[in-house]
mmCIF file of C-alpha atoms in Angstrom:
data_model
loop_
_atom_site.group_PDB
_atom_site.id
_atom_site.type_symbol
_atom_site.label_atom_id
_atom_site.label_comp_id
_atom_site.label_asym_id
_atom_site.label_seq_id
_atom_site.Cartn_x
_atom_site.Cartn_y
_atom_site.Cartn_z
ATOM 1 C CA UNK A 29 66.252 143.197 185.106
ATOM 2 C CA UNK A 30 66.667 140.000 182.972
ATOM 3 C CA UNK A 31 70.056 138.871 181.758
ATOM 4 C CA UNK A 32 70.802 136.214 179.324
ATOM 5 C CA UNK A 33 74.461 134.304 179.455
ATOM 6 C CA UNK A 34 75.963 133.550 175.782
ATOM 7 C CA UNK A 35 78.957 131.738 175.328
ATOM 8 C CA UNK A 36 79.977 129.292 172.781
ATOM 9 C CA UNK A 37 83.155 128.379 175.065
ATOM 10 C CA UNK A 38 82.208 128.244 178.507
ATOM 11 C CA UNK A 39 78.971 127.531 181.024
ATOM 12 C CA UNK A 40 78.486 130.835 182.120
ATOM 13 C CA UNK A 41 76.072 129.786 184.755
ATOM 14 C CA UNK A 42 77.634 127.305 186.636
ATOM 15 C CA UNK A 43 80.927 130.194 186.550
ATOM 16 C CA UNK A 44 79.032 132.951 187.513
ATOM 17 C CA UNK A 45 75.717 132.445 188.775
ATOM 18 C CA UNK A 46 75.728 131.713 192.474
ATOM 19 C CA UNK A 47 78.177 134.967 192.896
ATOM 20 C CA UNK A 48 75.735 137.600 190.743
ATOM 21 C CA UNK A 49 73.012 135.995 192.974
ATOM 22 C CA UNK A 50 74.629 137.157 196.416
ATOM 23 C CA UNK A 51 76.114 140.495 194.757
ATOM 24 C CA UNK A 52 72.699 141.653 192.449
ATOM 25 C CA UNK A 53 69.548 138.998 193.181
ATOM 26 C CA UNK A 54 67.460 141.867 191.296
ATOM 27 C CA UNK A 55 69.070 140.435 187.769
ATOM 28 C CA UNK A 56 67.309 137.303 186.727
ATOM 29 C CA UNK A 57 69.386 135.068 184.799
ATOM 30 C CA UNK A 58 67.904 133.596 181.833
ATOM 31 C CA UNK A 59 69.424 131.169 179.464
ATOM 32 C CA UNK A 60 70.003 132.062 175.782
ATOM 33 C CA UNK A 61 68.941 128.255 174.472
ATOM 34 C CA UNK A 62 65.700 128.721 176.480
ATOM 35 C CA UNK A 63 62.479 129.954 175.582
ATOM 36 C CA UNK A 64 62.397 132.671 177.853
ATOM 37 C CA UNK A 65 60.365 136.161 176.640
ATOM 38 C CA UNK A 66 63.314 137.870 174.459
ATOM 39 C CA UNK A 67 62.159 141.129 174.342
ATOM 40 C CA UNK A 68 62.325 141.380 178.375
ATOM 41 C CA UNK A 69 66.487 140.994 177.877
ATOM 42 C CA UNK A 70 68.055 144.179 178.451
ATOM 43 C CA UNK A 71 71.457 142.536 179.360
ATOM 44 C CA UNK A 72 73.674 139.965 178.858
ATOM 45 C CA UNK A 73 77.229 138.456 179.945
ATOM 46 C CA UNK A 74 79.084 137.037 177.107
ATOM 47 C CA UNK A 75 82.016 135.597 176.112
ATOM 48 C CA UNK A 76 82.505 134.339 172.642
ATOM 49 C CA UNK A 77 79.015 134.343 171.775
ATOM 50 C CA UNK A 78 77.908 132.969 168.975
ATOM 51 C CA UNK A 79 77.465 134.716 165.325
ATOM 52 C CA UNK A 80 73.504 134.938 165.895
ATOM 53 C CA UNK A 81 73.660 135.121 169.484
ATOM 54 C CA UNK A 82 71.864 139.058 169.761
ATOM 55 C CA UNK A 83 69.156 138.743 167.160
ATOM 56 C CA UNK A 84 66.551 137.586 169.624
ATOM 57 C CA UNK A 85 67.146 140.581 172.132
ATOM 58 C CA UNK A 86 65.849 143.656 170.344
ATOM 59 C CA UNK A 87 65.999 145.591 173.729
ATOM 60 C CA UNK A 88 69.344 144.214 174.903
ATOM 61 C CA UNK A 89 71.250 147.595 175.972
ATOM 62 C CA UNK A 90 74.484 146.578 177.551
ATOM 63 C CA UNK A 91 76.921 143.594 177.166
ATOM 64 C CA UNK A 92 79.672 142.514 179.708
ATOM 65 C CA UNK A 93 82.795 140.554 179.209
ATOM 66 C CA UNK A 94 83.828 138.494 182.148
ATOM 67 C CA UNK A 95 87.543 139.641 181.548
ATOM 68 C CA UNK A 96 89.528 143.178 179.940
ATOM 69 C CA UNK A 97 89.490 142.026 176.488
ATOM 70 C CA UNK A 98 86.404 142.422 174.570
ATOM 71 C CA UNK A 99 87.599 141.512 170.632
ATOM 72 C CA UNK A 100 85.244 138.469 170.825
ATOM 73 C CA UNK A 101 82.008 140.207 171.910
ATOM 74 C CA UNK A 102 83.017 143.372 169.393
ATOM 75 C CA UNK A 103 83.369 141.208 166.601
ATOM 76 C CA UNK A 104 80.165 139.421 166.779
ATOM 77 C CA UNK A 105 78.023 139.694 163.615
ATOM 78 C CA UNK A 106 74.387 140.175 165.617
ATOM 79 C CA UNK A 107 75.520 142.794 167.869
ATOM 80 C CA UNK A 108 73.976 145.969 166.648
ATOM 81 C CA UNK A 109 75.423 149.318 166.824
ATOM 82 C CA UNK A 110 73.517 150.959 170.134
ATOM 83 C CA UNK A 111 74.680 148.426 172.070
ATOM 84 C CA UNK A 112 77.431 149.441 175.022
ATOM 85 C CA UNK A 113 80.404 146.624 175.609
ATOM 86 C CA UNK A 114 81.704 146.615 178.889
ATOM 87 C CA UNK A 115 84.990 144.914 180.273
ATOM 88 C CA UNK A 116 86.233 144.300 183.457
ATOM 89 C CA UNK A 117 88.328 145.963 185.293
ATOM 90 C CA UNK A 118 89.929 143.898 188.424
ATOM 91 C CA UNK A 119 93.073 145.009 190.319
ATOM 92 C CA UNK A 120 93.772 141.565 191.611
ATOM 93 C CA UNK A 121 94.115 140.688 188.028
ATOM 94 C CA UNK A 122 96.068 143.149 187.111
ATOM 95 C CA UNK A 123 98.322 141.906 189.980
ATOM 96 C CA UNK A 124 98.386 138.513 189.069
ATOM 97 C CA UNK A 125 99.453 139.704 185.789
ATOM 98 C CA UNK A 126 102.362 142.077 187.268
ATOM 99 C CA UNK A 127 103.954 139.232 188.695
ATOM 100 C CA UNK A 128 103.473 137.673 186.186
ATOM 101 C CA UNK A 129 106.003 139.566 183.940
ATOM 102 C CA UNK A 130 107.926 140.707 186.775
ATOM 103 C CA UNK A 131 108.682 136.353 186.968
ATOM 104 C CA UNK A 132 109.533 136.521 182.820
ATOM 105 C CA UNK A 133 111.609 139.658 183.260
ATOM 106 C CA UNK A 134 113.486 138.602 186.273
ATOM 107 C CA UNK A 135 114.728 135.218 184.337
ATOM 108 C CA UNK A 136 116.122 137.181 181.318
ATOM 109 C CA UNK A 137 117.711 139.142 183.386
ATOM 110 C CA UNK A 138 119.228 136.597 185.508
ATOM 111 C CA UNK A 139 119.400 133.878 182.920
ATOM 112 C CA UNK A 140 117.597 131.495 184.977
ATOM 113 C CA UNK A 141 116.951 129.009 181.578
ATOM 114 C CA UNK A 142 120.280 128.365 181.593
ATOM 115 C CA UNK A 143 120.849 127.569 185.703
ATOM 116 C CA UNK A 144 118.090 125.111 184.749
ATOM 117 C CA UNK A 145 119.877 123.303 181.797
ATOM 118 C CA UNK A 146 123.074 123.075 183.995
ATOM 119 C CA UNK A 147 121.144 121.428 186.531
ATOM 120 C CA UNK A 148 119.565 118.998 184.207
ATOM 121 C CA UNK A 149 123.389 118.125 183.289
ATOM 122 C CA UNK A 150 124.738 118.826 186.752
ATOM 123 C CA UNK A 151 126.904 121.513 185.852
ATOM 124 C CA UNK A 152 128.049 124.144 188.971
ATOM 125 C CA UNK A 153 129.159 126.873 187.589
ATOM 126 C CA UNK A 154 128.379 130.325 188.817
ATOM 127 C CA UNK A 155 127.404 132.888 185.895
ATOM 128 C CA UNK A 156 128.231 136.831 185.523
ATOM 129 C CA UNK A 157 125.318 139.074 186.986
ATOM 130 C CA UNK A 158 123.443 141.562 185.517
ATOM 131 C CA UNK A 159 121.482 144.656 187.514
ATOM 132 C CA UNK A 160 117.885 144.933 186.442
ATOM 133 C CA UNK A 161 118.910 149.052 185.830
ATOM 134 C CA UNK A 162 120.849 147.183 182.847
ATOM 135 C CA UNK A 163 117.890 145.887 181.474
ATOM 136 C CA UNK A 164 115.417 148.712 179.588
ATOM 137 C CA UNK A 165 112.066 147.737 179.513
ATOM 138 C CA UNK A 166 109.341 148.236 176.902
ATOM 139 C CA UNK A 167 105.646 147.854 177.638
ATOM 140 C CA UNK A 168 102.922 148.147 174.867
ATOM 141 C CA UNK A 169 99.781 149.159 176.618
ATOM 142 C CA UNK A 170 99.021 151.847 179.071
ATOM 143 C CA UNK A 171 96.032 151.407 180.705
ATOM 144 C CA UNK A 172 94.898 149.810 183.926
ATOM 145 C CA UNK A 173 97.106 146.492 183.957
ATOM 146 C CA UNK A 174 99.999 148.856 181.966
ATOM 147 C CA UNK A 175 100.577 150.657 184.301
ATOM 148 C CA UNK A 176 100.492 148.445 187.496
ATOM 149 C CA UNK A 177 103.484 146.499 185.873
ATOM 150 C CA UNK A 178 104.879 149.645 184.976
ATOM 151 C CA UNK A 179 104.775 150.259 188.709
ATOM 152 C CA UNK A 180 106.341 147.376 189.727
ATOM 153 C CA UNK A 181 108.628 146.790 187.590
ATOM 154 C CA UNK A 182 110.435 150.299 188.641
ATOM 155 C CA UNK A 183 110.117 149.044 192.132
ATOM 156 C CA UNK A 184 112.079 146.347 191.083
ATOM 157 C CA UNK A 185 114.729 148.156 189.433
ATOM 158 C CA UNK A 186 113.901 148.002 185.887
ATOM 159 C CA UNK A 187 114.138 151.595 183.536
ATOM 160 C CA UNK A 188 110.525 151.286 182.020
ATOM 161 C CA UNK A 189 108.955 152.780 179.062
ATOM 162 C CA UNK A 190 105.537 152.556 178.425
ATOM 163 C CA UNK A 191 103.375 152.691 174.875
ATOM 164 C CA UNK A 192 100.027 153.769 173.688
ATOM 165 C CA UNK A 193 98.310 155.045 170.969
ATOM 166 C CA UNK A 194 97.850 158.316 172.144
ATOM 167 C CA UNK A 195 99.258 160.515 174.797
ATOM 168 C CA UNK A 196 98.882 159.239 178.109
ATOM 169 C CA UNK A 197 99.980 160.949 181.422
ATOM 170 C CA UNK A 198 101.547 158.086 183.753
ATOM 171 C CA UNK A 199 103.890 158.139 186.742
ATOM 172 C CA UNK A 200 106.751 160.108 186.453
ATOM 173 C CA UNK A 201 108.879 156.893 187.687
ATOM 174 C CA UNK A 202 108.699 155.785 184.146
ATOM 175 C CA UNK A 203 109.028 157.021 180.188
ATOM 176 C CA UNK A 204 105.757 157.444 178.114
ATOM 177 C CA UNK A 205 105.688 157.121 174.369
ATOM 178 C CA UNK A 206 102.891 157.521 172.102
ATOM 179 C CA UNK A 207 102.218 157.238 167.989
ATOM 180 C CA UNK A 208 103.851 155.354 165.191
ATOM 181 C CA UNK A 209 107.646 157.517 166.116
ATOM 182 C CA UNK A 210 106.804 157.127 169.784
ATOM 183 C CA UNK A 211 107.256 153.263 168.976
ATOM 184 C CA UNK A 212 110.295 153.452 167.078
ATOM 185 C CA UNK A 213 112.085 155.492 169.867
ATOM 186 C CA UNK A 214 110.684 153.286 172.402
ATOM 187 C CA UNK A 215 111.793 149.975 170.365
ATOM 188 C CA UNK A 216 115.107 151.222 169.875
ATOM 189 C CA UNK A 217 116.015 151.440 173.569
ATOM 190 C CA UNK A 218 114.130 148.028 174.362
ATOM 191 C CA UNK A 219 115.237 144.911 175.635
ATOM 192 C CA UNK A 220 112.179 142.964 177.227
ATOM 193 C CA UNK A 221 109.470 144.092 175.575
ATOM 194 C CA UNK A 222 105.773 143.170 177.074
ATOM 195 C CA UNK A 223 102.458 142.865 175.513
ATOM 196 C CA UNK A 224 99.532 143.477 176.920
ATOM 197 C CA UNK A 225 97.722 145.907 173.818
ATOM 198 C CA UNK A 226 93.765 145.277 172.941
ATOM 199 C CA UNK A 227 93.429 143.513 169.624
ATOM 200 C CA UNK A 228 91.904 145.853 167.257
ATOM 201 C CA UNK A 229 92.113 146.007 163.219
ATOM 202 C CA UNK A 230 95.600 148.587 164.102
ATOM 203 C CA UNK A 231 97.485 146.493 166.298
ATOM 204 C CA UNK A 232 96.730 142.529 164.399
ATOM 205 C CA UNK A 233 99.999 141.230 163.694
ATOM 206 C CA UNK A 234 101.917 144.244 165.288
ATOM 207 C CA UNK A 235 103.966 141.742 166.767
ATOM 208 C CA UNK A 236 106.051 140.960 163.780
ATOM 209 C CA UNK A 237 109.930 140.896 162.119
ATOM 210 C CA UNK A 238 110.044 144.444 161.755
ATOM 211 C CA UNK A 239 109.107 145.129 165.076
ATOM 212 C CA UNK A 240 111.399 142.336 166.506
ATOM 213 C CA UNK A 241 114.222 144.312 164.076
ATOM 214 C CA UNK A 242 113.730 147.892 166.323
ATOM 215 C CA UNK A 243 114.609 146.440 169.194
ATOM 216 C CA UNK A 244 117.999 145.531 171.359
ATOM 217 C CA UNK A 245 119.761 142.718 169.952
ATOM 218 C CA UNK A 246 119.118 139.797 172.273
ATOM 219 C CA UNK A 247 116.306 140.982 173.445
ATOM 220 C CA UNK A 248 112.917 139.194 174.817
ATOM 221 C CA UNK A 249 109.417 139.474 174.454
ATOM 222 C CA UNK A 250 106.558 138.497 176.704
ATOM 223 C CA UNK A 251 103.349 137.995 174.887
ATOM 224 C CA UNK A 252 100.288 138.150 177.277
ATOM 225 C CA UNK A 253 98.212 140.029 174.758
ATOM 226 C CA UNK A 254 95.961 138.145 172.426
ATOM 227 C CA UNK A 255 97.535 135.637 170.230
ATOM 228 C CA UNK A 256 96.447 137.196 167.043
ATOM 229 C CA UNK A 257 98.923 140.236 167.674
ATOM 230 C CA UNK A 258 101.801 137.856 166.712
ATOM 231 C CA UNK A 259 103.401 136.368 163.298
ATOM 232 C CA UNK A 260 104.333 133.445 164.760
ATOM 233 C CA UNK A 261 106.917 132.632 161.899
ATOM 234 C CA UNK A 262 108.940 136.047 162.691
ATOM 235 C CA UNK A 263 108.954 135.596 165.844
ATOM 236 C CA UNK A 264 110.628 132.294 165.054
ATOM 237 C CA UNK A 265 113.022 134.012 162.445
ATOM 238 C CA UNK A 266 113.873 136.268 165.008
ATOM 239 C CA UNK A 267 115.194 133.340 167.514
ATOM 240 C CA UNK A 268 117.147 132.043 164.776
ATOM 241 C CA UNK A 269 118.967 134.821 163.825
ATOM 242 C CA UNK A 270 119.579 135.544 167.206
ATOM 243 C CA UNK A 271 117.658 138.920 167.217
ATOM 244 C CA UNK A 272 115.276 137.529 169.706
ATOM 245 C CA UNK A 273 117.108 135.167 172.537
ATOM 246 C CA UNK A 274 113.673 134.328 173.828
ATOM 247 C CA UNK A 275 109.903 134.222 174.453
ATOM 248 C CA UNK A 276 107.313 133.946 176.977
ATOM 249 C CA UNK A 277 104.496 133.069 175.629
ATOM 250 C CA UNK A 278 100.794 132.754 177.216
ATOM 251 C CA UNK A 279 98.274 133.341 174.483
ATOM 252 C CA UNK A 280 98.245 132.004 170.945
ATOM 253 C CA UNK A 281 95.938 132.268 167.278
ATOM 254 C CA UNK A 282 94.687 128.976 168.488
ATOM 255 C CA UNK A 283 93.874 127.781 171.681
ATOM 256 C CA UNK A 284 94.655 124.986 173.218
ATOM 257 C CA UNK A 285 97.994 125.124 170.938
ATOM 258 C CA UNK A 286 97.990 122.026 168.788
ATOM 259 C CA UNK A 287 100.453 119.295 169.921
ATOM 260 C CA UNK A 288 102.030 119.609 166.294
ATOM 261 C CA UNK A 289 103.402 123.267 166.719
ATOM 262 C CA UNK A 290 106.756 124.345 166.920
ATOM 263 C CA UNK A 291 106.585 126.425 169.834
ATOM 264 C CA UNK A 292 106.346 123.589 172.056
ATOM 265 C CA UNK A 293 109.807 122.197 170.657
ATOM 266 C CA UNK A 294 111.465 125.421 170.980
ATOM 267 C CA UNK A 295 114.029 125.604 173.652
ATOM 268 C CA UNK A 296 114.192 129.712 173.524
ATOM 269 C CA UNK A 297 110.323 129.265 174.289
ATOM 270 C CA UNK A 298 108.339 129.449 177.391
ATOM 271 C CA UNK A 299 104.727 128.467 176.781
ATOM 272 C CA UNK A 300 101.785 128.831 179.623
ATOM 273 C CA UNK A 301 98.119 127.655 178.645
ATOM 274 C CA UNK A 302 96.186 131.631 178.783
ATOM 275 C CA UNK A 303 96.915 131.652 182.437
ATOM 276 C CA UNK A 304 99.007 134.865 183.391
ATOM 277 C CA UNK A 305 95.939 135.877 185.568
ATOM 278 C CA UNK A 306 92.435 136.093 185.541
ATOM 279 C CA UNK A 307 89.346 137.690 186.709
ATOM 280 C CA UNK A 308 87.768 137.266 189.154
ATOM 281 C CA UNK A 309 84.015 135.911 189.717
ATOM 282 C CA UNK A 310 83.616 138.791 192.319
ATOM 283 C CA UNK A 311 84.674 140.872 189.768
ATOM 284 C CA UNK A 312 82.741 140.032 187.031
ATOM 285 C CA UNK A 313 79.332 139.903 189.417
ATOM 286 C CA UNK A 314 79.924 143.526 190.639
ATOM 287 C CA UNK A 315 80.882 144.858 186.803
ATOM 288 C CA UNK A 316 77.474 143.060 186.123
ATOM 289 C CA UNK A 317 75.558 144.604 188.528
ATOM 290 C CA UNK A 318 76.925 147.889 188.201
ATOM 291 C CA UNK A 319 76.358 147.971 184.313
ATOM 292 C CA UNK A 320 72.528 146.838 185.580
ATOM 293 C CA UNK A 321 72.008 149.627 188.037
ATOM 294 C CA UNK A 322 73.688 152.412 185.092
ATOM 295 C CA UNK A 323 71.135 151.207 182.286
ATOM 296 C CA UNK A 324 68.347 151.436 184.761
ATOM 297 C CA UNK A 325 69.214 154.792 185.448
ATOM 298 C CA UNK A 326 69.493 155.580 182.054
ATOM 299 C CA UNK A 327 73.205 155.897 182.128
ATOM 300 C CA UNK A 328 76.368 154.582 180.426
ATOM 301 C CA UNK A 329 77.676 151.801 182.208
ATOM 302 C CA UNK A 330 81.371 152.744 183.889
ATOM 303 C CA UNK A 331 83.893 150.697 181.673
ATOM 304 C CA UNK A 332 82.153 150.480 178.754
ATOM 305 C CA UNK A 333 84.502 150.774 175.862
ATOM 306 C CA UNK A 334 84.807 152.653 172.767
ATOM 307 C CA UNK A 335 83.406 150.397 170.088
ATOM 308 C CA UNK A 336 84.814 152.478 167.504
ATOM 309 C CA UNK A 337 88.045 151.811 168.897
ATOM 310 C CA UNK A 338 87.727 148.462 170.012
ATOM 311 C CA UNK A 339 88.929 149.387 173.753
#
């Protein structure tokens, strides 16, 4: 089967192709820029591809991501309607990302930004302790990376409540809400709250000063979503007004964050470059060759989303 790599970002070859060579040598790799026969491209891996990147393949059947998020591939203008988007699913990710937010929520609740600013002024002094059963926890997002931090953020102490759109069984160690009042009642008991939703047309900007209102006063948010679920300026309202006493923050609207912004300057800021965790090239060769051996078959690929959804 032929498969043609389309990225606007990245060289998906040199990334991916000596690892989809040792997992699935039946998928030929060919290159979107090339001349290569079109209509023998059933498949492709992509990651943001550019606006006319699927007109040439009138056969193409299936699309991968080489990570969970698929908003870039979705909202490509060529894409036509028939075609299934699949995403990655990796567990080591989704433990890179657990610790991850298990590092964010352990520092608020220890107050380990201020142990650093009294040893940048050589301060000792010994500060009040707080039990991680003190501090509630609020994740938006329940699927397959949800509910691993879920998981280990009970094991670590925390009470945990846990978000979607819709009902969603989960482990009986932690609280599930669901729907616009499922928020509310989730917000209202939250201090750190984490992000790790799709982005879709619902949840753009969800991350904003009314949200930030509905929670515990002082409370925190880590943001390892997509950077277009935030208002940037309420979140920076929020820190001034003392709603908010901090932020972790890995993605942003644009990437690499420009050197003029203000959340570099921010002291009640934590910024990392889009680096919480990532997938990995094992996992994105056996999600391709999977997805090859289902539309050979004549079958949906596992892990191929719901495009009217977005997830």
């Amino acid at each position: 089967m032929r498969c043609v790599f389309v990225s606007k970002t990245l060289d998906l070859r040199s990334h991916f192709g000596t690892a989809l060579a040792r997992t699935a040598p039946r998928i030929e790799v060919v290159d979107h820029a090339a001349d290569a026969p079109a209509a023998d491209v059933r498949l492709a891996l992509a990651w943001h591809p550019p606006d006319d990147a699927f007109e040439r393949y009138p056969n193409l059947e299936a699309v991968c991501s080489i990570a969970a998020g698929v908003d870039n591939i979705i909202a490509c203008p060529s894409l036509r309607s028939g075609v299934e988007v699949v995403r990655v699913v990796d567990p080591g990710q989704a433990q890179m990302m657990s610790g991850f937010i298990a590092w964010h929520a352990i520092g608020h609740q220890r107050g380990f930004a201020a142990f650093r600013d009294q040893q940048r002024d050589r301060i000792w002094q010994r500060r009040d302790q707080r039990r991680a059963q003190d501090v509630p926890v609020g994740i938006l997002g329940n699927g397959e990376i949800g509910q691993r931090v879920a998981a280990d953020l009970v094991h670590l102490g925390f009470p945990v409540m846990s978000w979607s759109r819709t009902a969603k069984a989960i482990s009986s160690s932690s609280r599930s809400f669901y729907g616009p009042a499922g928020l509310a009642a989730m917000l209202a008991e939250t201090e750190v709250l984490v992000n790790l939703l799709p982005l879709t047309a619902e949840t753009r900007g969800i991350l904003n000063g009314e949200l930030f209102a509905r929670m515990r006063r002082g409370g925190y948010l880590i943001q390892v979503g997509r950077g277009e679920h935030l208002v940037e300026a309420d979140l920076l309202a929020a820190l001034e007004r003392g709603h908010l006493s901090g932020a972790a923050l890995d993605v942003f609207a644009t990437e690499p964050l420009p050197q003029a912004h203000p959340f570099w300057y921010h002291p009640q800021i934590v910024i990392t470059p889009h680096d919480a965790s990532d997938v990995s090239v094992h996992a994105v060769a056996s999600t391709l060759a999977t997805t090859a051996d289902a539309v050979s078959a004549g079958r949906r690929p596992p892990h191929a989303i719901d495009r009217g959804r977005g997830y």
